[in-house]
Coordinates of C-alpha atoms in Angstrom, one line a residue:
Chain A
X1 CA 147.2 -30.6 -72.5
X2 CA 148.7 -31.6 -69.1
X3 CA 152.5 -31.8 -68.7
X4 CA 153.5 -34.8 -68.8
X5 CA 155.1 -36.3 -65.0
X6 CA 158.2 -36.1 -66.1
X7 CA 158.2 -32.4 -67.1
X8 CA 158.2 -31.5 -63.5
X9 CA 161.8 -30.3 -63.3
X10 CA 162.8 -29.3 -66.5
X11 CA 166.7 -29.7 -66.8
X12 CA 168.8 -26.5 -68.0
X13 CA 169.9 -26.5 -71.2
X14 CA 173.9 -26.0 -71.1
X15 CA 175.3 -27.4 -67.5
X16 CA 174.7 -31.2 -68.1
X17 CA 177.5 -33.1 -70.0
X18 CA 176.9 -33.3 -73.9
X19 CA 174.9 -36.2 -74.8
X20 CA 176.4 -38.8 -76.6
X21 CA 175.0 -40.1 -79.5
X22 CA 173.1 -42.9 -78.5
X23 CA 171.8 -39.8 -76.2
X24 CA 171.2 -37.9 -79.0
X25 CA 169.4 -40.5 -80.7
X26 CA 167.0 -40.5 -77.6
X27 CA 166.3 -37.0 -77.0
X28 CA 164.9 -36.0 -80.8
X29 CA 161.9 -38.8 -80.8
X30 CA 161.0 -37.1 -77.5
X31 CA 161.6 -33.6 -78.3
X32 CA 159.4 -34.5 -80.9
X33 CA 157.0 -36.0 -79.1
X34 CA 156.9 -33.4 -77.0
X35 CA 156.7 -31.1 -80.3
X36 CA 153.6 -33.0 -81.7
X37 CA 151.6 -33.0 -78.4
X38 CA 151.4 -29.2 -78.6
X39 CA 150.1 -29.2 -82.2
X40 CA 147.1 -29.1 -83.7
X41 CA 143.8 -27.7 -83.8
X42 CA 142.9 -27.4 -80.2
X43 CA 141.7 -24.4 -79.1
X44 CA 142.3 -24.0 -75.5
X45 CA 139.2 -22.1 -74.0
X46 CA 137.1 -22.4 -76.9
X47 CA 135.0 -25.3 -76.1
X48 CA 131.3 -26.0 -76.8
X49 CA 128.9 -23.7 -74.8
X50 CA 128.3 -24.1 -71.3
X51 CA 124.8 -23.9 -70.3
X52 CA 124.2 -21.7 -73.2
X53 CA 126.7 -19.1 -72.8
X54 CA 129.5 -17.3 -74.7
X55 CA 132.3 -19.5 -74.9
X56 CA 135.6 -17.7 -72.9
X57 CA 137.5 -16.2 -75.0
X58 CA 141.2 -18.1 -75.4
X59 CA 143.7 -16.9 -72.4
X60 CA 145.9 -14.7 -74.0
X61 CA 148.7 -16.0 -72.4
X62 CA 147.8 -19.9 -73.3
X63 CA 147.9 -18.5 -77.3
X64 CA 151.3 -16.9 -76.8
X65 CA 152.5 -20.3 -74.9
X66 CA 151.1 -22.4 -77.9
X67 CA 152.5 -20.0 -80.3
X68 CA 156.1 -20.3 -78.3
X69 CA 155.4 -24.2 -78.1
X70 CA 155.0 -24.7 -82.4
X71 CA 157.7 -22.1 -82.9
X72 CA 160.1 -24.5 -81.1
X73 CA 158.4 -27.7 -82.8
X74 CA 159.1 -26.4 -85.7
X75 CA 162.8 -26.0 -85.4
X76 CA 163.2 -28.8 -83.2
X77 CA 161.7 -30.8 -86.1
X78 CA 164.5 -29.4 -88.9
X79 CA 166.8 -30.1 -86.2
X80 CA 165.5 -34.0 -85.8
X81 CA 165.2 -34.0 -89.9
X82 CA 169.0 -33.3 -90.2
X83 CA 170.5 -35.7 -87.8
X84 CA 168.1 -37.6 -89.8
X85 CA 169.8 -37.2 -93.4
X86 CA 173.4 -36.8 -91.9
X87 CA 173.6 -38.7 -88.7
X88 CA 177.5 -37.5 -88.0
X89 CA 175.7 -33.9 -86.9
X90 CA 173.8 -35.9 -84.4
X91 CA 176.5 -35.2 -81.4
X92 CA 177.0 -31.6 -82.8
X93 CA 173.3 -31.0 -82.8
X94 CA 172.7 -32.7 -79.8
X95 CA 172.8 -29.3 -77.6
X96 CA 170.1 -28.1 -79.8
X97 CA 167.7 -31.2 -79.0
X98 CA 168.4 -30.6 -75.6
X99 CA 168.0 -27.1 -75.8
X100 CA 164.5 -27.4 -77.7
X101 CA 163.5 -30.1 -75.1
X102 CA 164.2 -28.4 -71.9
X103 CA 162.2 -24.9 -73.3
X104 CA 159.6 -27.3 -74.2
X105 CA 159.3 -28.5 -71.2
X106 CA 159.3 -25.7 -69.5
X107 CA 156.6 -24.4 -71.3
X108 CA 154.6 -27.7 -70.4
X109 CA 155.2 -27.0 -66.8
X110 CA 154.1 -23.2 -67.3
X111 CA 150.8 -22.4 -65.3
X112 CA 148.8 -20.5 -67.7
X113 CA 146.5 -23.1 -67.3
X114 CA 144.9 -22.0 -64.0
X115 CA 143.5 -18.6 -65.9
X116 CA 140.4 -17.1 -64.8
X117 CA 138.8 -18.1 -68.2
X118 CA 139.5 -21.9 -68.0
X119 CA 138.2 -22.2 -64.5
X120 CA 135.1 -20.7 -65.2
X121 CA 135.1 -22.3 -68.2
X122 CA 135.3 -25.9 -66.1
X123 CA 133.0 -24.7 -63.3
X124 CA 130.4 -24.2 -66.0
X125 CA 131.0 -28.2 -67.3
X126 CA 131.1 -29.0 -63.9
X127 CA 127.6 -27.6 -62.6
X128 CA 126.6 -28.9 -66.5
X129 CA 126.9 -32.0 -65.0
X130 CA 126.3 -31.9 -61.6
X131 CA 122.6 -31.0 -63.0
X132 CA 122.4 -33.6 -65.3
X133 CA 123.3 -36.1 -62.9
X134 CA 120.4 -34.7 -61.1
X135 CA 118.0 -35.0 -63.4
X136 CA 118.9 -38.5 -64.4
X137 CA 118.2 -39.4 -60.5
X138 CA 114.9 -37.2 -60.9
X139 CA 113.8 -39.2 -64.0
X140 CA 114.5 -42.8 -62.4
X141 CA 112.5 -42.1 -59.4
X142 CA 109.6 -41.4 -61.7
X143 CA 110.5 -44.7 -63.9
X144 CA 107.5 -47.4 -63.5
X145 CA 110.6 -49.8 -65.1
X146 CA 112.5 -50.9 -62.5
X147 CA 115.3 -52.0 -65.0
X148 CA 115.1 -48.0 -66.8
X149 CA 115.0 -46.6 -63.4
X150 CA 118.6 -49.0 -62.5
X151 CA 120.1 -47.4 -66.1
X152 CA 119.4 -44.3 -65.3
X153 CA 120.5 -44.1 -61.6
X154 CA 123.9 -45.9 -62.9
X155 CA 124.0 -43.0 -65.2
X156 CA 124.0 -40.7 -62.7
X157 CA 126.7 -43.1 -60.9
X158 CA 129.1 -42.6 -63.4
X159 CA 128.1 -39.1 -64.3
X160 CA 129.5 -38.4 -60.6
X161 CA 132.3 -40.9 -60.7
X162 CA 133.8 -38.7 -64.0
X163 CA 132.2 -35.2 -61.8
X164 CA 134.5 -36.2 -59.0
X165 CA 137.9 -37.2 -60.7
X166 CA 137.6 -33.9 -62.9
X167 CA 136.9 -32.0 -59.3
X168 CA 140.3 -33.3 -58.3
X169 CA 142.3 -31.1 -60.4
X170 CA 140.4 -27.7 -59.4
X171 CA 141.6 -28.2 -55.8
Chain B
X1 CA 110.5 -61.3 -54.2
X2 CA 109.0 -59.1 -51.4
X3 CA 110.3 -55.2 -50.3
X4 CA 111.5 -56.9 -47.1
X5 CA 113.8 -59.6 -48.8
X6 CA 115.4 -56.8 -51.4
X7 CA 116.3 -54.7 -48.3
X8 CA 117.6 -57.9 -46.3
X9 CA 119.7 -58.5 -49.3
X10 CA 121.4 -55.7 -49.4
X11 CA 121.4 -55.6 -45.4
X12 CA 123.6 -58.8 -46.0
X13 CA 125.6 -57.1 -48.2
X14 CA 126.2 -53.9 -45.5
X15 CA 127.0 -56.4 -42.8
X16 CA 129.9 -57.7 -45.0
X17 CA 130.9 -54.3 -45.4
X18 CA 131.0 -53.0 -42.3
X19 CA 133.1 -56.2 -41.0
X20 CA 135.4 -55.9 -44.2
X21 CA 136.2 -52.1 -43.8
X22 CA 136.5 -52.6 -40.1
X23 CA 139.1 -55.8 -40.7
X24 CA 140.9 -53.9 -43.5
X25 CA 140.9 -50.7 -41.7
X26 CA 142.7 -52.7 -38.8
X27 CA 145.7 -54.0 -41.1
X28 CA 146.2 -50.3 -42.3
X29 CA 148.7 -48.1 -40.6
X30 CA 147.3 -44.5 -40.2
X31 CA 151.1 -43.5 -40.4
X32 CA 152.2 -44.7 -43.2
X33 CA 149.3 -44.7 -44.8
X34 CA 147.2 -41.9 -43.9
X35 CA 144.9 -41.3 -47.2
X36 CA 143.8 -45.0 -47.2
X37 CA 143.2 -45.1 -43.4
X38 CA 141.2 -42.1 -43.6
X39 CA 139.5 -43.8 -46.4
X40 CA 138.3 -47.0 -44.7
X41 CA 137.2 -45.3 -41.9
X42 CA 135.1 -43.6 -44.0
X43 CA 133.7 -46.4 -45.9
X44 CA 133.8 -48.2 -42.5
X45 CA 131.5 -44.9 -40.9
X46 CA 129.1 -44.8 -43.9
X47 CA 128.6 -48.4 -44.6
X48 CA 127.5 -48.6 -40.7
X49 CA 125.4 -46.0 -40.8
X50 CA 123.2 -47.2 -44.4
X51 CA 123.3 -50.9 -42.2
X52 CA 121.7 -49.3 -39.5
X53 CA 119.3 -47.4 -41.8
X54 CA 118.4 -51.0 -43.8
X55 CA 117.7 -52.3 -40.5
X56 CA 114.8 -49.8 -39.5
X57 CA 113.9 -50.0 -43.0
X58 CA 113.0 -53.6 -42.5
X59 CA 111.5 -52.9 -39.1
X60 CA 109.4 -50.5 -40.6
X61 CA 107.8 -52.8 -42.9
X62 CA 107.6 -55.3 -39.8
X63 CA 110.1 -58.2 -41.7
X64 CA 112.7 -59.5 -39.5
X65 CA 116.2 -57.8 -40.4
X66 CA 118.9 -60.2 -41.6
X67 CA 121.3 -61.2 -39.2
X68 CA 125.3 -61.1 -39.2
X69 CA 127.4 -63.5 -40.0
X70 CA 129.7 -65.0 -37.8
X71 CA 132.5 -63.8 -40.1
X72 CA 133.2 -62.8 -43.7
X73 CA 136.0 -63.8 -45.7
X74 CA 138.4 -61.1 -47.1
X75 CA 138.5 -60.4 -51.0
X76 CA 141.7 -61.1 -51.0
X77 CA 145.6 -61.7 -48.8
X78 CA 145.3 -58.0 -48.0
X79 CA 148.4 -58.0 -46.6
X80 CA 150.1 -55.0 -48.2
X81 CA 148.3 -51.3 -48.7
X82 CA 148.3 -52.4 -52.3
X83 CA 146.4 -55.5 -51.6
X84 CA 144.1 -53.6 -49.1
X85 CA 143.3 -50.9 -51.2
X86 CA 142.3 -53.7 -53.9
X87 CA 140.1 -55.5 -51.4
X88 CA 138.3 -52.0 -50.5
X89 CA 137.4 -51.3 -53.9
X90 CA 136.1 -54.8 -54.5
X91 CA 133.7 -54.7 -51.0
X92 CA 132.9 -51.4 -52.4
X93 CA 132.3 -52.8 -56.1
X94 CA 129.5 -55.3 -54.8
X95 CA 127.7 -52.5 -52.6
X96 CA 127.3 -50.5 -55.5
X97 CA 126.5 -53.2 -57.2
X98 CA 124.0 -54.4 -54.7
X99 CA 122.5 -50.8 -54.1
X100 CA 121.8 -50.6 -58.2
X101 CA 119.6 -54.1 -58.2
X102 CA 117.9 -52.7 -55.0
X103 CA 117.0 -49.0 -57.4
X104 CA 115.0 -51.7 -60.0
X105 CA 113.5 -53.2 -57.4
X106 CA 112.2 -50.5 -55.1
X107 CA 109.7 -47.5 -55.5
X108 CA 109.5 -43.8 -54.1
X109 CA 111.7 -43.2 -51.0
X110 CA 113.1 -46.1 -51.2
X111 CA 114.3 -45.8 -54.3
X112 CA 115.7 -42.4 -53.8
X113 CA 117.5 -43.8 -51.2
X114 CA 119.0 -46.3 -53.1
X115 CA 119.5 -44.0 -55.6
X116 CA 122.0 -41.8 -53.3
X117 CA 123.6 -45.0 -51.8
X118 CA 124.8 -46.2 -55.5
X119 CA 126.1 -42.5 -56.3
X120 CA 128.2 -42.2 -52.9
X121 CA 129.3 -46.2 -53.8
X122 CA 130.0 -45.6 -57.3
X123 CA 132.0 -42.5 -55.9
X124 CA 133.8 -43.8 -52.9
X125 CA 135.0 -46.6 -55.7
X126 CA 137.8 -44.0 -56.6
X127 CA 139.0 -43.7 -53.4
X128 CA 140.3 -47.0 -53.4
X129 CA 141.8 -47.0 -57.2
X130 CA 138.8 -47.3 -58.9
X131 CA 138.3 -45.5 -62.2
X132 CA 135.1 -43.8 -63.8
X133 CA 133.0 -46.0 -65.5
X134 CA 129.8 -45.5 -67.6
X135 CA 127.6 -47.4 -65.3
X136 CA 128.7 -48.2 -62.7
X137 CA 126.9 -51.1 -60.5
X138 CA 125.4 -52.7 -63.5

């Protein structure tokens, strides 16, 4: 999952001032948020098949980051849960939100993204789809239905449209 | 509806576009806005060249291509990029739009042509803010 915009600059743990609690109160939902975006049972690099390939294996690097990622959920969640049930540790525990937030998103804003594996793995989507738009603009030349031959040329229209955007982020 | 008057319409549509691109191109500063400038001209480059293209194509089947209009009126204030880049993608809307009826009602090269004229549209959409749709033109 991307980073989201604002994980760009991740902010130091330890130099700002200490949060008040109304600050506090803000920064668990999102280290939480933060927490729960990097759960669950993706599997980065483990797609479907790509033209009838092996799948990639995962990036070993992207397992240890997800690993890093649920480790900190995890204890940013007890964290959240006891500010929770005794809302005087809120300022104490505060530095620990904080904390939990900036590693997470620094760990967002990691590239282990870019790994040989995943690129390949979106090149062979990408040429997936290039063909298929393709043969959608094949098959409505050959239509004798003017109105099939429109559906499947819009197809391949929106085929590319979605070919293009994904293009974007391999440049 | 014969060959002749499906190219004419969309020859009408292209003569829009080309005056459009040209009028929104000239309200854009390449400055300050350098990815949307670059953008018009483009659309302004392509759109000229499929007008020119529809115009043999209709000389070719010995019809009488359709003429400009003395002016066309813009989609919108397009006074600010914003309002600029909305207008492109709404010129740019109805040529896809225009280049999908003209794939139902054409055969062989034609068709093939229109085919590659509602991809690049559909395409070029984005440039201007548009987003992916599942069929686009229709």
């Amino acid at each position: 999952m991307p980073a989201p915009p604002s994980a760009s600059s991740p902010r130091a743990s330890g130099r700002g001032p200490a949060l008040s609690r109304r600050g506090a109160v803000v920064a668990v939902p999102l280290t939480l948020a933060l927490a729960g975006c990097r759960w669950g049972p993706e599997a980065d690099g483990a797609g479907e098949p790509v033209s009838g390939t092996t799948p990639p294996p995962p990036d070993a690097d992207r397992v240890l980051v997800d690993q890093a990622t649920a480790l900190i959920g995890d204890t940013a969640a007890l964290v959240a849960a006891a500010v929770a049930a005794r809302p005087r540790l809120g300022q104490q525990l505060a530095a620990f939100a904080t904390l939990h937030d900036a590693h997470l998103r620094h760990l967002a804003a990691t590239p282990v993204t870019t790994s040989a594996g995943e690129a390949r793995a979106l090149a062979g989507v990408l040429k997936a789809e290039r063909r298929l738009q393709e043969g959608l603009i094949d098959l409505a030349g050959r239509a004798g239905s003017g109105i099939l031959a429109r559906s499947l040329a819009s197809m391949a229209a929106g085929v590319a449209q979605h070919v293009a955007v994904a293009s974007e982020g391999t440049r | 509806m014969s060959t002749v008057d499906d190219l004419n319409t969309v020859l009408a549509g292209e003569h829009a576009a080309v005056y459009l691109f040209a009028t929104l191109g000239g309200r854009t500063s390449a400055s300050a806005e350098p990815t949307l400038a670059a953008g018009l001209r483009s659309a302004h480059s392509i759109h000229r060249a499929r007008r020119d293209q529809l115009v043999r194509m209709v000389l070719d089947l010995d019809g009488s291509p359709e003429a400009v209009a003395v002016g066309y009126e813009l989609p919108n204030a397009s006074r600010t990029p914003t309002q600029i880049r909305r207008g492109a993608l709404q010129v740019e809307s109805r040529c896809t739009a225009l280049y999908s009826d003209l794939v139902a009602r054409t055969q062989g090269a034609d068709r093939s042509w229109a085919m590659r004229a509602l991809v690049d549209s559909a395409v070029r959409q984005l440039g201007f803010g548009g987003l992916p749709s599942d069929l686009p033109g229709t």
